[in-house]
Structure formats: structure tokens, C-alpha cells
Short mmCIF file of C-alpha atoms in Angstrom, two decimals:
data_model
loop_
_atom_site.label_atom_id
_atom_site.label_comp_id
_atom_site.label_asym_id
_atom_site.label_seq_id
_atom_site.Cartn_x
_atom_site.Cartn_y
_atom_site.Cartn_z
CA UNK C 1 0.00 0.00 0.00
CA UNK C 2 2.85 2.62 0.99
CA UNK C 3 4.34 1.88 -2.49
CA UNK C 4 1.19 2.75 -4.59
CA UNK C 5 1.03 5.92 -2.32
CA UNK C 6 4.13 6.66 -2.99
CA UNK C 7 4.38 6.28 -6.83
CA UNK C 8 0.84 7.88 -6.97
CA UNK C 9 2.50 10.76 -5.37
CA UNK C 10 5.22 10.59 -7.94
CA UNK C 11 2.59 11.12 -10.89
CA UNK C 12 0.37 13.84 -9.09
CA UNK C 13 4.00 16.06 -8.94
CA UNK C 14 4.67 15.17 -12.53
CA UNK C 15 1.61 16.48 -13.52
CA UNK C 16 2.20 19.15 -11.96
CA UNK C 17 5.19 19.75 -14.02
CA UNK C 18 3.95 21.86 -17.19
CA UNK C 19 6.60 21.07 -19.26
CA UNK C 20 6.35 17.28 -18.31
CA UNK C 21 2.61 18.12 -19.52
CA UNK C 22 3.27 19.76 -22.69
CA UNK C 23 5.78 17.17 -24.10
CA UNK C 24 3.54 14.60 -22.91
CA UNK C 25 0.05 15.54 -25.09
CA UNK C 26 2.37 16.83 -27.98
CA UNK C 27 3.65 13.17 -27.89
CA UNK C 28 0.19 11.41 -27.28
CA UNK C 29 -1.07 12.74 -30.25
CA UNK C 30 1.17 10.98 -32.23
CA UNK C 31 0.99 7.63 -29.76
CA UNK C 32 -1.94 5.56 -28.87
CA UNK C 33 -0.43 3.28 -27.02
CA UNK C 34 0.78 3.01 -23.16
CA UNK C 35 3.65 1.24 -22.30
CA UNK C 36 1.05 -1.60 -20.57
CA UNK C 37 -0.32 -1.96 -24.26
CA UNK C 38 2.79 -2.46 -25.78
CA UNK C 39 4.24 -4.70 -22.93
CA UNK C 40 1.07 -6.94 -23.59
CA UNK C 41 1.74 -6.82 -27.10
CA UNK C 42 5.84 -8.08 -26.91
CA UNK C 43 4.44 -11.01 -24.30
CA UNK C 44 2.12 -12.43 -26.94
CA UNK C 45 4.77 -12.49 -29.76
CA UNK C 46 7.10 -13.85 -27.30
CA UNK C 47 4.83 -16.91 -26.29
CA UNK C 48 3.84 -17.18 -30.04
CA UNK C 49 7.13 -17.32 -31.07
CA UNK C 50 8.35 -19.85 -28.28
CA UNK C 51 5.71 -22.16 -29.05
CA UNK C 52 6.36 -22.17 -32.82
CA UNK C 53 10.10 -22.95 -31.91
CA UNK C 54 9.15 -25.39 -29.67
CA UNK C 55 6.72 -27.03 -31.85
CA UNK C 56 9.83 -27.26 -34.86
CA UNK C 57 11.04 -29.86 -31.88
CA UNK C 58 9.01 -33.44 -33.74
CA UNK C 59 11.37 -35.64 -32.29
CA UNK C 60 13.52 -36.09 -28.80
CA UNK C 61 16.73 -36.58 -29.09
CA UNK C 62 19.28 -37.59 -26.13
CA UNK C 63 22.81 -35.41 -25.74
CA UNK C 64 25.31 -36.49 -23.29
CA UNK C 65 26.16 -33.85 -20.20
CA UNK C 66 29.22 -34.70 -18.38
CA UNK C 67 29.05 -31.93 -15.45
CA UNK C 68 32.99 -31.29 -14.52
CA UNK C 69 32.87 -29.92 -10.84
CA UNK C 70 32.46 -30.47 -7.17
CA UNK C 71 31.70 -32.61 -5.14
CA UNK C 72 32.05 -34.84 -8.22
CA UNK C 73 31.67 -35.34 -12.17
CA UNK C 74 28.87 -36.97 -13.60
CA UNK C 75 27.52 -37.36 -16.71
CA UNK C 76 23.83 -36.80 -17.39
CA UNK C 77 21.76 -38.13 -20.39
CA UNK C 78 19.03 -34.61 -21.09
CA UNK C 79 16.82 -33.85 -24.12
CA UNK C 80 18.22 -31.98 -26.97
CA UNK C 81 17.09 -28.40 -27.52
CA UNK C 82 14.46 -29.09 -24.62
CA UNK C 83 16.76 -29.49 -21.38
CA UNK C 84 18.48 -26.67 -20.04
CA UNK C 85 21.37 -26.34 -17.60
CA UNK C 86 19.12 -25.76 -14.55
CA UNK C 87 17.39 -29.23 -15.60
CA UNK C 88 20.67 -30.48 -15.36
CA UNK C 89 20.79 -28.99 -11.34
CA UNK C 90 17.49 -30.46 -10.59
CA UNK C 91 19.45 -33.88 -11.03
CA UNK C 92 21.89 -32.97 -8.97
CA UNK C 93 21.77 -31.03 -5.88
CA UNK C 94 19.20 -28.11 -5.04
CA UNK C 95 22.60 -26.30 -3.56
CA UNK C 96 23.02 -25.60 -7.59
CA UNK C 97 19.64 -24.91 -8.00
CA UNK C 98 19.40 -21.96 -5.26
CA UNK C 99 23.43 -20.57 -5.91
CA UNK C 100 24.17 -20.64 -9.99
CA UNK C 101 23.83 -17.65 -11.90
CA UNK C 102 25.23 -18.63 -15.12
CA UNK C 103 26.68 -21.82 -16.32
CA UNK C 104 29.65 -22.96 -18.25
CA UNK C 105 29.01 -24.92 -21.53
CA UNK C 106 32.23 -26.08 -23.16
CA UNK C 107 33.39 -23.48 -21.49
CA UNK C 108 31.62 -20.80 -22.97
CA UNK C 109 28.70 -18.51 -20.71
CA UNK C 110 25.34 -19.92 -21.16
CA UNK C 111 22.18 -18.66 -19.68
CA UNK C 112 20.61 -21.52 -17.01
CA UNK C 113 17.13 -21.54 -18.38
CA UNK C 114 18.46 -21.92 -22.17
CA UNK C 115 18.15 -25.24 -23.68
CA UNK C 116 21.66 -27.06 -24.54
CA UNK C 117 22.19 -28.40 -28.63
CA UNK C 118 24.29 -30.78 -28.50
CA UNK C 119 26.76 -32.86 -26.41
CA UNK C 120 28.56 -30.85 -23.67
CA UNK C 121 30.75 -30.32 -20.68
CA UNK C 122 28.42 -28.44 -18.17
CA UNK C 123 29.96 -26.22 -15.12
CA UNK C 124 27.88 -24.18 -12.95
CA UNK C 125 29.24 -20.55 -12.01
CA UNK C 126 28.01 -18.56 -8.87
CA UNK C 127 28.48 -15.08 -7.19
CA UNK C 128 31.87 -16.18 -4.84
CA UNK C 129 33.87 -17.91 -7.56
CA UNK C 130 37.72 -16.99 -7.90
CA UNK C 131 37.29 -14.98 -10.71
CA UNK C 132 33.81 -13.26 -10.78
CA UNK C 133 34.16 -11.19 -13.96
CA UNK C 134 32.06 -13.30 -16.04
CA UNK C 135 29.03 -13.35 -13.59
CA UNK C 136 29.69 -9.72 -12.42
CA UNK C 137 29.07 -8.78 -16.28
CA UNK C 138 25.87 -10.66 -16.49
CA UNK C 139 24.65 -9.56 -13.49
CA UNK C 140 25.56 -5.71 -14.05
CA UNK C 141 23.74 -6.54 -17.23
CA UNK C 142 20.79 -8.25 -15.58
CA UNK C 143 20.01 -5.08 -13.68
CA UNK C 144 19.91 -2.70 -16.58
CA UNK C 145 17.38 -4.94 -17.91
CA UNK C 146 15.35 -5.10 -15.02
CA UNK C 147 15.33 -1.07 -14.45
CA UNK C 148 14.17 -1.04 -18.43
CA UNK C 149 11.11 -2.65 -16.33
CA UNK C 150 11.07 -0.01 -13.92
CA UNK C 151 11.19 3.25 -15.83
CA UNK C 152 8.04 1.19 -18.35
CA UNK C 153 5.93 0.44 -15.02
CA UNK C 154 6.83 3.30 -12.41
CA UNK C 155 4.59 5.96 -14.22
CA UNK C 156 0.78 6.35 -15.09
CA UNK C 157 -0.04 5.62 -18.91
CA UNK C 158 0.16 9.08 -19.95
CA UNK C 159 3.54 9.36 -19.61
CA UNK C 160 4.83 7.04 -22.74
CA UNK C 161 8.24 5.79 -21.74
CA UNK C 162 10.56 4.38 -24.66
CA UNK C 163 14.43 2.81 -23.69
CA UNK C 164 16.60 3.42 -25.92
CA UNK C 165 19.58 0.76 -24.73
CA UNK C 166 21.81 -0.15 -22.09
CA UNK C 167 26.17 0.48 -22.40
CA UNK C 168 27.75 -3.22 -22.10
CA UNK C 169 28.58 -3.52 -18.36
CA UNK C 170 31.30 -1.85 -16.31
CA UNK C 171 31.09 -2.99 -12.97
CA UNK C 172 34.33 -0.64 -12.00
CA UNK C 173 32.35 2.06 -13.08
CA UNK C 174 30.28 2.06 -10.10
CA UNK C 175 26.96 1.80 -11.47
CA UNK C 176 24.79 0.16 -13.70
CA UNK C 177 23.12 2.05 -16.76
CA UNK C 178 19.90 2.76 -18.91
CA UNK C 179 19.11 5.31 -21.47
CA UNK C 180 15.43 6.22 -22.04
CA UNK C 181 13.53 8.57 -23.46
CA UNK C 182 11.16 9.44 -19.97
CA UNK C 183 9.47 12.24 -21.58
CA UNK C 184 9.19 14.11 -18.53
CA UNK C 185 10.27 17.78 -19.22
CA UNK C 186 12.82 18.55 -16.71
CA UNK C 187 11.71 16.20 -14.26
CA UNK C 188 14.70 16.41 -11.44
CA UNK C 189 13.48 13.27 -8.83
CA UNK C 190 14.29 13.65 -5.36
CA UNK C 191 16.03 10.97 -3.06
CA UNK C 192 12.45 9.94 -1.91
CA UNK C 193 11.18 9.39 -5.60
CA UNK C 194 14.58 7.41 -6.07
CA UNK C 195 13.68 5.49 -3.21
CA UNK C 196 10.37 4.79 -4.91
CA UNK C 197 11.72 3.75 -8.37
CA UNK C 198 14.11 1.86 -6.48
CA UNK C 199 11.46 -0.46 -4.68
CA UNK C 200 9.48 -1.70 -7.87
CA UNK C 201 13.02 -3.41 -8.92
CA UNK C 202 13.61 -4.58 -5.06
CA UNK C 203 10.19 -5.94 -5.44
CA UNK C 204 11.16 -8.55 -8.19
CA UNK C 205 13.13 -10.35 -6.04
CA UNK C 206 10.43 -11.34 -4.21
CA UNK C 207 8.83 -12.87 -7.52
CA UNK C 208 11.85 -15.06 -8.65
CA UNK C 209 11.05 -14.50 -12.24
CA UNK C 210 13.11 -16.45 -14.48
CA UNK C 211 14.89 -14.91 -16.92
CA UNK C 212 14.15 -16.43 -20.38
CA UNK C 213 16.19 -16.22 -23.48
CA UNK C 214 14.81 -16.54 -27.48
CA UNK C 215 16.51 -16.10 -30.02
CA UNK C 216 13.73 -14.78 -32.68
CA UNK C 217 13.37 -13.74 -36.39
CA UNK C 218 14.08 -9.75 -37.51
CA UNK C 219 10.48 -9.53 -38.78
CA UNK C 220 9.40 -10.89 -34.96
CA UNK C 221 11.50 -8.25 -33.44
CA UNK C 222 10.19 -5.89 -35.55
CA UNK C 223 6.46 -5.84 -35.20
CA UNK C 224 7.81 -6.97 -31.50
CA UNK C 225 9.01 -3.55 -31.14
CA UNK C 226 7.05 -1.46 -33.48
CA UNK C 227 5.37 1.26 -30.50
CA UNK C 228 9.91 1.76 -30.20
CA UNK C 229 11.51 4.22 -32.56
CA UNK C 230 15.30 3.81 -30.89
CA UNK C 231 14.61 -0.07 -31.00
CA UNK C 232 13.26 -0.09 -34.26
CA UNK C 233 17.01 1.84 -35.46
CA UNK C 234 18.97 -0.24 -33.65
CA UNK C 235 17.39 -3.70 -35.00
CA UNK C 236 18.98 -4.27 -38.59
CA UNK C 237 22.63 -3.64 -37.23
CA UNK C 238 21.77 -5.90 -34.25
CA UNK C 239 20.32 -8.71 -36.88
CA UNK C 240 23.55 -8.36 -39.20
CA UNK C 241 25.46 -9.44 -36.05
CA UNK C 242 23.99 -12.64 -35.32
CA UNK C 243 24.86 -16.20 -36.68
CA UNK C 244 22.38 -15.80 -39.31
CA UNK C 245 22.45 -12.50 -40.16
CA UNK C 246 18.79 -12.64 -39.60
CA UNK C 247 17.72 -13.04 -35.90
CA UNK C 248 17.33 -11.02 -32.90
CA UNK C 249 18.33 -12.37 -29.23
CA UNK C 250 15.67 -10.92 -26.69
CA UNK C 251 15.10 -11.93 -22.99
CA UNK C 252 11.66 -12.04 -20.78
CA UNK C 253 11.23 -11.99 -16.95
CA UNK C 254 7.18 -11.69 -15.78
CA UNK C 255 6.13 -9.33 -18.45
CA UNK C 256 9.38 -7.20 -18.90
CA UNK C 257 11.02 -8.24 -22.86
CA UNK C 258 13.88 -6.25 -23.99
CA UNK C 259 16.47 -6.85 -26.24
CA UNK C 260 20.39 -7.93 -25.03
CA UNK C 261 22.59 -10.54 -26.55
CA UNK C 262 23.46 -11.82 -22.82
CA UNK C 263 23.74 -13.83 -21.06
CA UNK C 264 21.53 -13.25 -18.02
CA UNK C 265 21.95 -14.23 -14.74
CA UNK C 266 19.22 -17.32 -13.60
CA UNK C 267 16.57 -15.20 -11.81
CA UNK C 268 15.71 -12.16 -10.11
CA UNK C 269 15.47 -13.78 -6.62
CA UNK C 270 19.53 -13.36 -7.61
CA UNK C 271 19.18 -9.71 -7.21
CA UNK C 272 19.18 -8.41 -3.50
CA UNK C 273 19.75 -4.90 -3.00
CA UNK C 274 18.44 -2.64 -6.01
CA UNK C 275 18.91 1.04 -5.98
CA UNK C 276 17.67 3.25 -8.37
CA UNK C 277 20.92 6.43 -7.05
CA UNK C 278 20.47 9.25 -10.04
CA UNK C 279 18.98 10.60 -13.36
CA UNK C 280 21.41 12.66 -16.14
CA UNK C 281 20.20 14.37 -18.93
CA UNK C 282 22.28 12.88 -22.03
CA UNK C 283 22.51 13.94 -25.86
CA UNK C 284 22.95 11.39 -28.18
CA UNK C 285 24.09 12.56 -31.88
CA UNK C 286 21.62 9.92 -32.95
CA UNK C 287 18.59 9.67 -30.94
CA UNK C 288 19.04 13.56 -29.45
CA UNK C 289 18.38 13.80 -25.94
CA UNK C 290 17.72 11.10 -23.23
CA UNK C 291 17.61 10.49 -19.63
CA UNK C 292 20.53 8.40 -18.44
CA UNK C 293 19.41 6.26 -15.70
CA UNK C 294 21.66 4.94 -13.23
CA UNK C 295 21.75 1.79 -10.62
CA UNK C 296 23.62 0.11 -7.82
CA UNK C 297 22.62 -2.96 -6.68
CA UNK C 298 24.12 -6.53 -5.04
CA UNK C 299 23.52 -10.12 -5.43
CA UNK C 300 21.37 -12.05 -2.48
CA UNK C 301 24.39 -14.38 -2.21
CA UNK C 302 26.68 -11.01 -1.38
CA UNK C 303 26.75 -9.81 2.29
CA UNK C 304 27.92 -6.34 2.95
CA UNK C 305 27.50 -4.04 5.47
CA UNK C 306 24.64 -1.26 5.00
CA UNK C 307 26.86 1.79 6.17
CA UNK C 308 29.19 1.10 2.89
CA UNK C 309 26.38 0.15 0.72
CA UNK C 310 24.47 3.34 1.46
CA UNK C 311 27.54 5.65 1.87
CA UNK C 312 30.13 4.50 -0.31
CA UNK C 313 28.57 3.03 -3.15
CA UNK C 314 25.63 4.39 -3.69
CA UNK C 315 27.37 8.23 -3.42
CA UNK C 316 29.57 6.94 -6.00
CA UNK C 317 27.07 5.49 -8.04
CA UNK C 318 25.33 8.67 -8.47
CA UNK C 319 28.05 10.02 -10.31
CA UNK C 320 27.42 10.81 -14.53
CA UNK C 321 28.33 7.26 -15.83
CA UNK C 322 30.99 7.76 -18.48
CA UNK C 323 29.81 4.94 -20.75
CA UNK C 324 29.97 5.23 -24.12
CA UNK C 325 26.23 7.07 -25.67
CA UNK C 326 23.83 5.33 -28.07
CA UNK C 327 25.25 6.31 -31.34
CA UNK C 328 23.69 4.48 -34.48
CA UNK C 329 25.88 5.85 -36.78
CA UNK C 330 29.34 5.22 -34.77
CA UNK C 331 28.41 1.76 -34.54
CA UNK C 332 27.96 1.15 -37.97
CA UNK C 333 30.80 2.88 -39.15
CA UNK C 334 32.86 0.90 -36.84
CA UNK C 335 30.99 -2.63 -37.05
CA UNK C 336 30.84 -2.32 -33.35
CA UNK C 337 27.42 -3.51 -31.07
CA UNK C 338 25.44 -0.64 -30.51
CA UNK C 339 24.87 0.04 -26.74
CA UNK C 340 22.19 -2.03 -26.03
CA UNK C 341 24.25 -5.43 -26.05
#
């Protein structure tokens, strides 16, 4: 109840806001439809799409998993394209269920809910290995995707958000990053409204949504994300990128799907603290000017104390993130992912 107060306190000020006003009915003119239409919409295609992949599947076949680890290898017989490493875990030990972020297949990252091809080697990674960097990455990445599901849920329907993309992750940068058209004027939030934005991403954990990769056709993506005009820019250069030349990789948790090549880490109930720390005003020389939303947040399996959470980190993370801006045109020039990757 204190939340919905809170965020319906949030939109009574920014309606306040006359220049929040103004660029909002100038833009719903042109817009019919709220960010809960569209979010509808992209779940549909998503669950069409999965079933029609799934549904390509006429016969099982068996691949070998040999799982190299503690306490001990094994080797596991799973179903091809069907069984994914976390089916693997459920065979095992719930200790890998609970703990593994990401998993290892022949050595290469690979999302836990994303069905193995072929014969493998199978590892499981968590949050207090040796060398973190590869989770760290997926789990800096992780939260920019789940505060694209924050800025598209925080705000009444009138107020039309559209993300633009996410900078690959940098966790020594001190925070992680989305840029998003809010359409809010000059809209400068205070530490309580931060607080606010902050708890409909805590929230998720609570939910232990799954996060789901599919790898789908560039037509899909396209009607997929037809309501976004910095989506729909970025989608042939991400398509000419992939294996096929053709296909777009896009992830869903509960109702949230955004594009990211990945991987993902294996849930949200991964994700303990979540802060939402500052807003920047940002010019991009392709998509003009955007709100550059910034993060700090922790993994459950992480303990730290709250004093250096709150004090340290968070101060720093409030700092302008010097990540590189959406730029169409210097990605294609260079053949280089554009920031949303």
C-alpha cells in the first residue's frame, strides 16, 4: 500500500510539471499506445514465437552432459534443444539450484534456463567464484534490464516511456546504466522518488522471475518492437550481427522483454539490494536527448555491510556514468554492437 502511495504521489507532482505536460500531449497525439499496451503486445509475440520454436522440436533426441565440478563429475543423459542447464541442477543437488547464476558450456557462458544443442561439458558458475568477472558482467547486465522494467511500469499511462539501450557492463564504473527517453520535461526526482523507483526493482526479487532467453526472427523483433523508434534503429545492425544475419536475441522476466545478446543471470530472486541512485540528462548525436538512468545494486548471495552500501557506493554510483552514448551511426561505421548489447 505505501508503495502505490508513494508512486501515486510521484505522478500527481509530474503532472504538476507543465513542461512534463506539454511534451507529454504533444507526444500522445502521435501515440496511442501506453507502455502496458505495448508490454502486452511483446508477451504475446514472445509466447507465439516460443511455441512455434518449440513445436519445430518433432522428435527427442538424447545429448550427453558430463558436469565437470564439485563434489564430483557426472555425466547426465538430457533432451536436446528441450533441457536446459538448470534441468541439469534439478538432477543434482538443489545447492546448484538456489546458488548458480550462469553456467559454463564447453566453457563458454550460457544462460541456465536456455536449452543445450548438443553434447557438452556443463559447469555451474556462482556469485563467490575466484574470478567473478564473467558473472559480475551478467549480473551488471541483468540489472539494466530489469530497471528497463522499472522506468516502463513506475509511471501512469500518460507518460509514454521508450528505452533506448543499455552500455555493455562496467562494474568498475560504479553503477549500472539505462538510457530512455522518460518524456518528462525537466523532471529532477528527489532521493524519496529514487527510493520509490528503487522499490518496484527490489520488489522482483520477491517474484523469482526467471529470466528467459529466445533467439527470434528480424520480422518478430520488428512488429515486436514497433510502439519503439530507438529499438526499431537499432534492429537491422543488431540482426547483421547474429549467426544468421537474420535473428534477434531478446530476454523475458514476468512481463518485462527487452532486447540484449546476454547472457543473463538465472533469476531475479539473484538480485538483493536494487537502488535506483540518479537521473542525467544525455545527448545522443543519434537519438538527441535522453535520460541516463543509473543503478547500484548486489547479489542475495553477497553480504555487505549497509553503512558502505548506502555511503560508499551508492554516493559513488550517483556520479554521470561515463559509458559510451547510443550512437547508431558510430556503430555502424565501426561494425561495433550498438549500446544495447
Amino acid at each position: 500500500m505505501a508503495l502505490r502511495i508513494t508512486i501515486s504521489k510521484l505522478c500527481d507532482r509530474l503532472s504538476m510539471s507543465k513542461n512534463a505536460v506539454h511534451k507529454s500531449k504533444r507526444f500522445f497525439s502521435t501515440q496511442v499506445l501506453t507502455n502496458s499496451d505495448v508490454r502486452r503486445k511483446r508477451v504475446e509475440l514472445f509466447e507465439q514465437e516460443q511455441q512455434r520454436q518449440t513445436a519445430l522440436v518433432t522428435r527427442i533426441e538424447k545429448i550427453e552432459v558430463k558436469y565437470t565440478g564439485l563434489p564430483e563429475e557426472c555425466t547426465l543423459i538430457m533432451n536436446k534443444h528441450l533441457s536446459t542447464p538448470y534441468n541439469c541442477a534439478m538432477h543434482m543437488q538443489e545447492l546448484f539450484m538456489d546458488r548458480s547464476a550462469l553456467a559454463l558450456v564447453n566453457g563458454e557462458p550460457w544462460d541456465m534456463h536456455r536449452p543445450l544443442e548438443d553434447d557438452c561439458e556443463l559447469q555451474f558458475v556462482h556469485f563467490e567464484e575466484e574470478d567473478p568477472r564473467t558473472v559480475n558482467n551478467a549480473f551488471w547486465r541483468s540489472c539494466s534490464f530489469v530497471l528497463g522494467h522499472v522506468l516502463e511500469t513506475a509511471f501512469q499511462d500518460q507518460y509514454y516511456v521508450e528505452l533506448c539501450s543499455f552500455p555493455p557492463p562496467n562494474v568498475s564504473s560504479g553503477s549500472f546504466v539505462y538510457d530512455a527517453d522518460l518524456k518528462l520535461g525537466n523532471w529532477k526526482p528527489t532521493e524519496v522518488e529514487l527510493n520509490c523507483l528503487s522499490r518496484i526493482g527490489l520488489r522482483l526479487n520477491f517474484l523469482d522471475l526467471k529470466f528467459q532467453r529466445l533467439e527470434i526472427p528480424l520480422s518478430v523483433a520488428t512488429q515486436m518492437f514497433s510502439d519503439n523508434r530507438f529499438k526499431l534503429a537499432q534492429l537491422p545492425h543488431i540482426a547483421s550481427k547474429s549467426k544468421s544475419g537474420t535473428s534477434v536475441v531478446v530476454y523475458r522476466a514476468g512481463d518485462h522483454i527487452d532486447i540484449t545478446s546476454g547472457p543473463l543471470i538465472a533469476s531475479t530472486a539473484q538480485i538483493g539490494r536494487y537502488s535506483v541512485t540518479a537521473i542525467h540528462e544525455i545527448e545522443s548525436q543519434s537519438f538527441g536527448k535522453l535520460s541516463r538512468v543509473q543503478g547500484l545494486a548486489l547479489p542475495t548471495q553477497i553480504m555487505l555491510h549497509s553503512w558502505t552500501y548506502d555511503t560508499i557506493l551508492r554516493s559513488r554510483s550517483k556520479k554521470l556514468n561515463p559509458a559510451q552514448l547510443p550512437d547508431l551511426k558510430q556503430a555502424e561505421n565501426h561494425k561495433s554492437q550498438i549500446p544495447a548489447q
